[in-house]
Short mmCIF file of C-alpha atoms in Angstrom, two decimals:
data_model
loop_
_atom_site.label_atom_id
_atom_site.label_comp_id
_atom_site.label_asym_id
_atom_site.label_seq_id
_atom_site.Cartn_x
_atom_site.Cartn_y
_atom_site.Cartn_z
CA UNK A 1 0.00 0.00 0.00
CA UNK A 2 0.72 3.91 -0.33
CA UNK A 3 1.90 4.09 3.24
CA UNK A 4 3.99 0.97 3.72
CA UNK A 5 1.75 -0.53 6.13
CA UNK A 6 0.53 -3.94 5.94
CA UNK A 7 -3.31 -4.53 4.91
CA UNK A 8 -4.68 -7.75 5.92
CA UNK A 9 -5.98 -10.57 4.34
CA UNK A 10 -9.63 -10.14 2.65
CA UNK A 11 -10.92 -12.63 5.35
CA UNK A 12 -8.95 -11.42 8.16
CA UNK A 13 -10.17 -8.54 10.66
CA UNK A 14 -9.93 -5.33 9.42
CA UNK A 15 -7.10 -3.05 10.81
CA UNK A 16 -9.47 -0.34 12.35
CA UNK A 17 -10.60 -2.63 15.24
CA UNK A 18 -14.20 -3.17 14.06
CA UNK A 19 -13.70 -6.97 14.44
CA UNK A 20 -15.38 -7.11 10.64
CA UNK A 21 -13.44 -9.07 7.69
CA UNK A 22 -11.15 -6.61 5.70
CA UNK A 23 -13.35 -7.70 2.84
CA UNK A 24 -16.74 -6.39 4.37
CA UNK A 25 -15.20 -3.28 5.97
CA UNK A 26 -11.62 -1.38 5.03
CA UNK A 27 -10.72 -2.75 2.02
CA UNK A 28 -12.94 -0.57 -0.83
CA UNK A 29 -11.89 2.46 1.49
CA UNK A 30 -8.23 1.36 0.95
CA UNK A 31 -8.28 0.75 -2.39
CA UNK A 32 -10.17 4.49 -2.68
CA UNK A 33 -7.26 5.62 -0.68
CA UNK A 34 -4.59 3.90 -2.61
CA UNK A 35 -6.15 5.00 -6.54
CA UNK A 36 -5.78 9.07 -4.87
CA UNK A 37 -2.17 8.40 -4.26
CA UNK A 38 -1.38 6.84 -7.56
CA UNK A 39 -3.42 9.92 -9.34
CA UNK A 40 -0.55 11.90 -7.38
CA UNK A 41 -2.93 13.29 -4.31
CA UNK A 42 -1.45 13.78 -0.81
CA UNK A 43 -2.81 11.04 0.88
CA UNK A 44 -2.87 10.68 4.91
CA UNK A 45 -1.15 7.16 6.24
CA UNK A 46 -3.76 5.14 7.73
CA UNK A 47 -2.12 5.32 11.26
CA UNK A 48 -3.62 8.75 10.97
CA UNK A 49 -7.20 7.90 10.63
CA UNK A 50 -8.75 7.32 13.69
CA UNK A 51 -10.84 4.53 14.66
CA UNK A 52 -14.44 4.33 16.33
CA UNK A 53 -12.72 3.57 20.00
CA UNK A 54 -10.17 6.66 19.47
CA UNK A 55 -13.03 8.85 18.63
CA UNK A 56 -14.91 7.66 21.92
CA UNK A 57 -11.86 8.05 23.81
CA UNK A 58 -11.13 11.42 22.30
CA UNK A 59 -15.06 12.93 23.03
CA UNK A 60 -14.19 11.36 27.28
CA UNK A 61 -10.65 13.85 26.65
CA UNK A 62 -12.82 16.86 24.66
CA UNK A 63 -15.44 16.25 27.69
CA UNK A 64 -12.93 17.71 30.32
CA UNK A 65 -11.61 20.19 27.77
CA UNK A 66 -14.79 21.83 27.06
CA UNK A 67 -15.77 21.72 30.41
CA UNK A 68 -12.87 23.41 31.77
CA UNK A 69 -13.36 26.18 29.07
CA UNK A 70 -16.78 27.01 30.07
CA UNK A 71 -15.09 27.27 33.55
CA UNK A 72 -13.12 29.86 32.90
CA UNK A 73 -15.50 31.79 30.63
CA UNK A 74 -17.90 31.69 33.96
CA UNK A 75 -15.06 33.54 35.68
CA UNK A 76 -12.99 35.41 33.63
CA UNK A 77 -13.26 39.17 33.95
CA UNK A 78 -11.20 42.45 34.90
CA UNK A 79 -8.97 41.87 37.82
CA UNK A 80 -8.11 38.53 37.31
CA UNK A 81 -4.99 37.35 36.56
CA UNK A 82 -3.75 35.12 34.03
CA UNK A 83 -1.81 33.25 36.71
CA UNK A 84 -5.33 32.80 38.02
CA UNK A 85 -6.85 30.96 34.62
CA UNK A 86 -3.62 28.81 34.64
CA UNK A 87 -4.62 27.65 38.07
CA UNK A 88 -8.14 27.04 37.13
CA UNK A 89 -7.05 25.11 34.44
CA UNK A 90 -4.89 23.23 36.24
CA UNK A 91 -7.21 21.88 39.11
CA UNK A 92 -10.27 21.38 37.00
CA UNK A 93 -8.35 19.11 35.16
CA UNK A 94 -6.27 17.54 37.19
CA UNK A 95 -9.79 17.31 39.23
CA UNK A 96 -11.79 15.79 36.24
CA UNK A 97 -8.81 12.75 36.03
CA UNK A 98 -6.99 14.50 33.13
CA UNK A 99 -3.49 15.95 32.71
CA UNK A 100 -3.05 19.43 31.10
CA UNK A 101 -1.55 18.63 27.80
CA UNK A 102 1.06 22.14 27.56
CA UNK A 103 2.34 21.34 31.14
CA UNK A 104 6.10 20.71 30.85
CA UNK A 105 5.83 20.39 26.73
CA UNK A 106 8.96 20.84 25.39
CA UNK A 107 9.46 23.00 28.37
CA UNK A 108 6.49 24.85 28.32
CA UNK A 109 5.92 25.81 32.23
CA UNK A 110 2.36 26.39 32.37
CA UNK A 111 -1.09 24.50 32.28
CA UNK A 112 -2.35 26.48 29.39
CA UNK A 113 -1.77 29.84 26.77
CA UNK A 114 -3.09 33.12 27.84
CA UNK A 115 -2.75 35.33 24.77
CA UNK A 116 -3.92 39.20 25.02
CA UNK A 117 -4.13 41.44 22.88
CA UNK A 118 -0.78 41.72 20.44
CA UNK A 119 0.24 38.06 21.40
CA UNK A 120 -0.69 35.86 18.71
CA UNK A 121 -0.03 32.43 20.55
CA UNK A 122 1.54 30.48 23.39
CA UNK A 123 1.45 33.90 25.85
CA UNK A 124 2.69 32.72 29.33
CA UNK A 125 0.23 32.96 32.24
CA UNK A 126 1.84 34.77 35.19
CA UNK A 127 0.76 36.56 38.15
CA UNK A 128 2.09 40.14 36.96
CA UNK A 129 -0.50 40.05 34.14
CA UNK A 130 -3.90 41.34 35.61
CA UNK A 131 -6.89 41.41 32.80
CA UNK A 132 -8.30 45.01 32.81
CA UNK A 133 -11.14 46.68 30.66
CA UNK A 134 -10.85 46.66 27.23
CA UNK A 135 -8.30 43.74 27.12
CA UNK A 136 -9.27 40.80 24.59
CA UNK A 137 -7.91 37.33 25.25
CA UNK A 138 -7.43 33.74 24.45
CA UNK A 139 -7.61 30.82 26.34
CA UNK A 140 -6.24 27.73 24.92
CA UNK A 141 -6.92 24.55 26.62
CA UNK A 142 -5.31 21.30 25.75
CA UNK A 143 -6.34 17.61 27.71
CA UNK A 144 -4.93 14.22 28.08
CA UNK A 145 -7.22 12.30 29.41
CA UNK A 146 -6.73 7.86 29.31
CA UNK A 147 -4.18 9.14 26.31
CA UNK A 148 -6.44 10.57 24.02
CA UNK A 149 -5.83 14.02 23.21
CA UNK A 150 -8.56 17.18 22.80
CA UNK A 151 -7.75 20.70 21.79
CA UNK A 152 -9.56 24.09 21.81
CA UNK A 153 -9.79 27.65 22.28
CA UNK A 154 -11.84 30.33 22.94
CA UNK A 155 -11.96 34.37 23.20
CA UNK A 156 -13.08 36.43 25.78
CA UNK A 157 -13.37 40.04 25.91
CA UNK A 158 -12.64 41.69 29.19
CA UNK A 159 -15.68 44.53 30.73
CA UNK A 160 -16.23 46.58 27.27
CA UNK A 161 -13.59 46.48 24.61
CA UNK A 162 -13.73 48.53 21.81
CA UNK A 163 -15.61 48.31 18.49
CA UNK A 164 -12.17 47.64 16.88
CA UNK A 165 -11.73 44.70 18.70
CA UNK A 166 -15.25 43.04 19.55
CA UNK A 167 -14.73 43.17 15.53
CA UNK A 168 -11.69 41.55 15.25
CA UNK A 169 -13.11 38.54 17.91
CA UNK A 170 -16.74 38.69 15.71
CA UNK A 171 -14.88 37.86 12.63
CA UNK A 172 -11.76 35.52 13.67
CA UNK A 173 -14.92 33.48 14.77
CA UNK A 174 -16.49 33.28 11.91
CA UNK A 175 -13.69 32.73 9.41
CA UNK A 176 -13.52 29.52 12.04
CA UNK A 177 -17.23 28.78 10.81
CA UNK A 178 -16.22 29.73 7.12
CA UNK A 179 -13.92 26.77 7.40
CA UNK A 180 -15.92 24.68 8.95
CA UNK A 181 -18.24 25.04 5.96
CA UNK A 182 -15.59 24.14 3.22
CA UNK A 183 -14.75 20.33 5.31
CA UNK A 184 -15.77 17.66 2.64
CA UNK A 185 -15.34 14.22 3.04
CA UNK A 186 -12.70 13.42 0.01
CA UNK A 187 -11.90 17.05 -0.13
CA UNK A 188 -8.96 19.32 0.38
CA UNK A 189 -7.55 20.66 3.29
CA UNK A 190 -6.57 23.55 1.50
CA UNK A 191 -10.13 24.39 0.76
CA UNK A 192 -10.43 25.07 4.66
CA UNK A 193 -7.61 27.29 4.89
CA UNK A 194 -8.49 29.22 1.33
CA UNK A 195 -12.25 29.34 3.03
CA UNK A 196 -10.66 31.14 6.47
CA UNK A 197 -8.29 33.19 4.61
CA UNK A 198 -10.66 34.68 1.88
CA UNK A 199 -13.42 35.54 4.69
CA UNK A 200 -10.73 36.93 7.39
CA UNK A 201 -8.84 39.44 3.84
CA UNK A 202 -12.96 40.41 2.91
CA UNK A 203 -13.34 42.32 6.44
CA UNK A 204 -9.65 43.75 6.52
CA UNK A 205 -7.84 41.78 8.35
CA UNK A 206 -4.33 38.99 8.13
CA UNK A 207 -3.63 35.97 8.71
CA UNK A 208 -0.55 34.72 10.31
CA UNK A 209 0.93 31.94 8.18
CA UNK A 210 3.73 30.39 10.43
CA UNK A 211 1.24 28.81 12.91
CA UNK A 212 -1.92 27.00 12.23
CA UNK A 213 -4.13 23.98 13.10
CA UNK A 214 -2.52 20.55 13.18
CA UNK A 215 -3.34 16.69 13.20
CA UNK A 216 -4.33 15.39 16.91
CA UNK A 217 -5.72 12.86 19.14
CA UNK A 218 -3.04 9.91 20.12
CA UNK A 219 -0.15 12.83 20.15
CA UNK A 220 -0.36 16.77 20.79
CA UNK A 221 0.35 17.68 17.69
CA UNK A 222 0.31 14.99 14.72
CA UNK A 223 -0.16 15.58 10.50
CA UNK A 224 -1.29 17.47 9.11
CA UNK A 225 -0.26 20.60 9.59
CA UNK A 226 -3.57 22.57 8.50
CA UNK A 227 -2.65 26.09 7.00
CA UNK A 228 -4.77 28.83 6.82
CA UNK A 229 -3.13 30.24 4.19
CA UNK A 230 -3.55 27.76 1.38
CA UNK A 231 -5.36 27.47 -2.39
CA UNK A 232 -8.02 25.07 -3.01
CA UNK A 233 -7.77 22.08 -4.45
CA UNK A 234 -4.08 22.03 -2.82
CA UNK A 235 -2.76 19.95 0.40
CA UNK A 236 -3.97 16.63 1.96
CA UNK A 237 -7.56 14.52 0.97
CA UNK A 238 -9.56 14.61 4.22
CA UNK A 239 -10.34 11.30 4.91
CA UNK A 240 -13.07 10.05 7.05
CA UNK A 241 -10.96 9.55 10.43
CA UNK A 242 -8.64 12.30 10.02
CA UNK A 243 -8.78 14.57 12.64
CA UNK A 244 -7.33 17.71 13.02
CA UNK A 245 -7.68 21.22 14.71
CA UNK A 246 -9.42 24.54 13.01
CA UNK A 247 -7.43 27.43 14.71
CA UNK A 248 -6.48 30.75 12.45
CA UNK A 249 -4.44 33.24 14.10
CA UNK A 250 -5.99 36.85 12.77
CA UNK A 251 -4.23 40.15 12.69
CA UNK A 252 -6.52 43.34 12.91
CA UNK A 253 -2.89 44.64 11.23
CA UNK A 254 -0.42 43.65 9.48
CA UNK A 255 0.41 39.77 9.00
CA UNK A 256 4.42 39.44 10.19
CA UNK A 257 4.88 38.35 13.67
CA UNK A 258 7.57 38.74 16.64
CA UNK A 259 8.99 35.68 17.83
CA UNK A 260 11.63 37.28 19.65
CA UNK A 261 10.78 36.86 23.13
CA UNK A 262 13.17 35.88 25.59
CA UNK A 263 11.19 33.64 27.02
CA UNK A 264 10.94 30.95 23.62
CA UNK A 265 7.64 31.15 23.65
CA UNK A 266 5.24 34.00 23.40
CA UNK A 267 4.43 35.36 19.64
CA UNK A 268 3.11 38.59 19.01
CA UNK A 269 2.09 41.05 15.88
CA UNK A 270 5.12 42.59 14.79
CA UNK A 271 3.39 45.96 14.46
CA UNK A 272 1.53 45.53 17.70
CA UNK A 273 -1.69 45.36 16.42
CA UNK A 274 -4.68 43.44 18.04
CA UNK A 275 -4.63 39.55 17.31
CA UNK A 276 -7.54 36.45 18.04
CA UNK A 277 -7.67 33.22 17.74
CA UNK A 278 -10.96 30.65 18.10
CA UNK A 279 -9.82 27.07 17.90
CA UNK A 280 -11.78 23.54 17.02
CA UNK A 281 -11.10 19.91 17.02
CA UNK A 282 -13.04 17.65 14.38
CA UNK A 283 -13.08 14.26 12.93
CA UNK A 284 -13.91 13.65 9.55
CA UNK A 285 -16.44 11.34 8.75
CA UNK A 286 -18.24 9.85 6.00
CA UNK A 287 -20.79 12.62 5.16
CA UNK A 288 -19.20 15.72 6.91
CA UNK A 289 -17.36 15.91 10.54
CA UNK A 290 -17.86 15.90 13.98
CA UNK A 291 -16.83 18.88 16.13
CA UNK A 292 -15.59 17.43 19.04
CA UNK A 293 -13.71 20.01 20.88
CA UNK A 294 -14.90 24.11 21.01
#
């Protein structure tokens, strides 16, 4: 096959676990899978696709994340510190049977990203940052939970922000929708990313094309990496069981970033301009996706 793996016999148990015979399950799926590769498509290795247990396993992970989102968004105001939503994070989790995915990645020292205003990802939560009026910020939550992995993010606006930015959050959230739209089964990725892109450039904004959403669900952070950037009709078939993350970074300026901060982490706008972020986890499936993470 395409991806070197083995495929088993037609009368021998299909590889995705469903304890059907290759013949009556995977193998007219495989031999789609292996006709887009020889026509010269960029087709996903079926250690990507994810089975119906991972799926159940990852909804019991995207459970805790979810709920630890709505958490914070019953909390979060001005006054409270950043340090504060890492702890929250931390002890819901932790709570709930589940490990915070960022904590100690690659040296990351935190239980979650806090990004205001000009930081475009990975911000570091600490207790010198205090929310005030006006501020805009994300929270981006990441779970472990029995080894699956979930992934999301959401915006909040602090008191009354400005027109400028309840804009900027409005629209980064819908691009995220616009995306959504464009997933189909057998299509491109790249139609996703063109979908994002096109809506975020219509209402006068950038996106940032070093970051973007990526493969998940047995690892952090798996193929594909998802673009938001892209043409369609370009980049990887999504096949039913892929599963990846919807997460544009958008620039209310311009679209080069700072990653110059001592710290290794934090990214901001280069200009300084206001930045948001919504992210989504989904699975394909046969006739459209699953969200599974928000």
């Amino acid at each position: 096959m395409y991806d070197g793996l083995t495929s088993p016999g037609r009368n021998d148990e299909c590889w995705c676990g469903s304890g059907k015979k290759y013949k009556k399950c995977h193998l007219d799926f495989d031999e789609r899978l292996e006709g887009l590769f020889e026509a010269g498509e960029d087709v996903p290795s079926r250690d990507l696709l994810k089975t119906a247990a991972d799926i159940e396993g990852v909804k019991r992970s995207a459970a805790v994340n979810v709920g630890v989102l709505d958490y914070v968004a019953e909390r979060i105001g001005p006054g409270v510190t950043t340090e504060q939503i890492d702890t929250w994070v931390h002890d819901y989790t932790v709570e709930h049977g589940a490990i915070p995915a960022p904590l100690n990645y690659e040296g990351f020292p935190k239980s979650v990203c806090t990004s205001a205003n000009e930081v475009v990802c990975h911000g570091i939560p600490s207790a010198d940052e205090v929310l005030a009026e006006g501020d805009i910020v994300n929270v981006d939550c990441s779970t472990i939970l029995d080894g699956y992995f979930s992934d999301s993010s959401r915006m909040f606006c602090i008191g009354e922000v400005s027109p400028e930015a309840a804009d900027l959050v409005r629209v980064t959230k819908e691009a995220v929708e616009e995306g959504l739209k464009a997933v189909k089964p057998w299509g491109h990725l790249g139609d996703v990313g063109a979908a994002v892109n096109e809506y975020a450039k219509a209402h006068g904004y950038t996106v940032v094309r070093e970051f973007g959403g990526h493969g998940i669900g047995l690892e952090f952070h798996e193929d594909p990496f998802v673009s938001f950037v892209t043409e369609p009709g370009e980049g990887p078939i999504m096949v039913p069981g892929m599963m990846f993350t919807i997460e544009p970074m958008i620039n209310a300026g311009a679209q080069e970033i700072d990653m110059t901060d001592p710290n290794g982490w934090t990214v901001r706008t280069a200009d300084k301009s206001l930045t948001a972020q919504w992210e989504v986890q989904i699975v394909i499936t046969e006739d459209g996706y699953e969200l599974l993470s928000w």
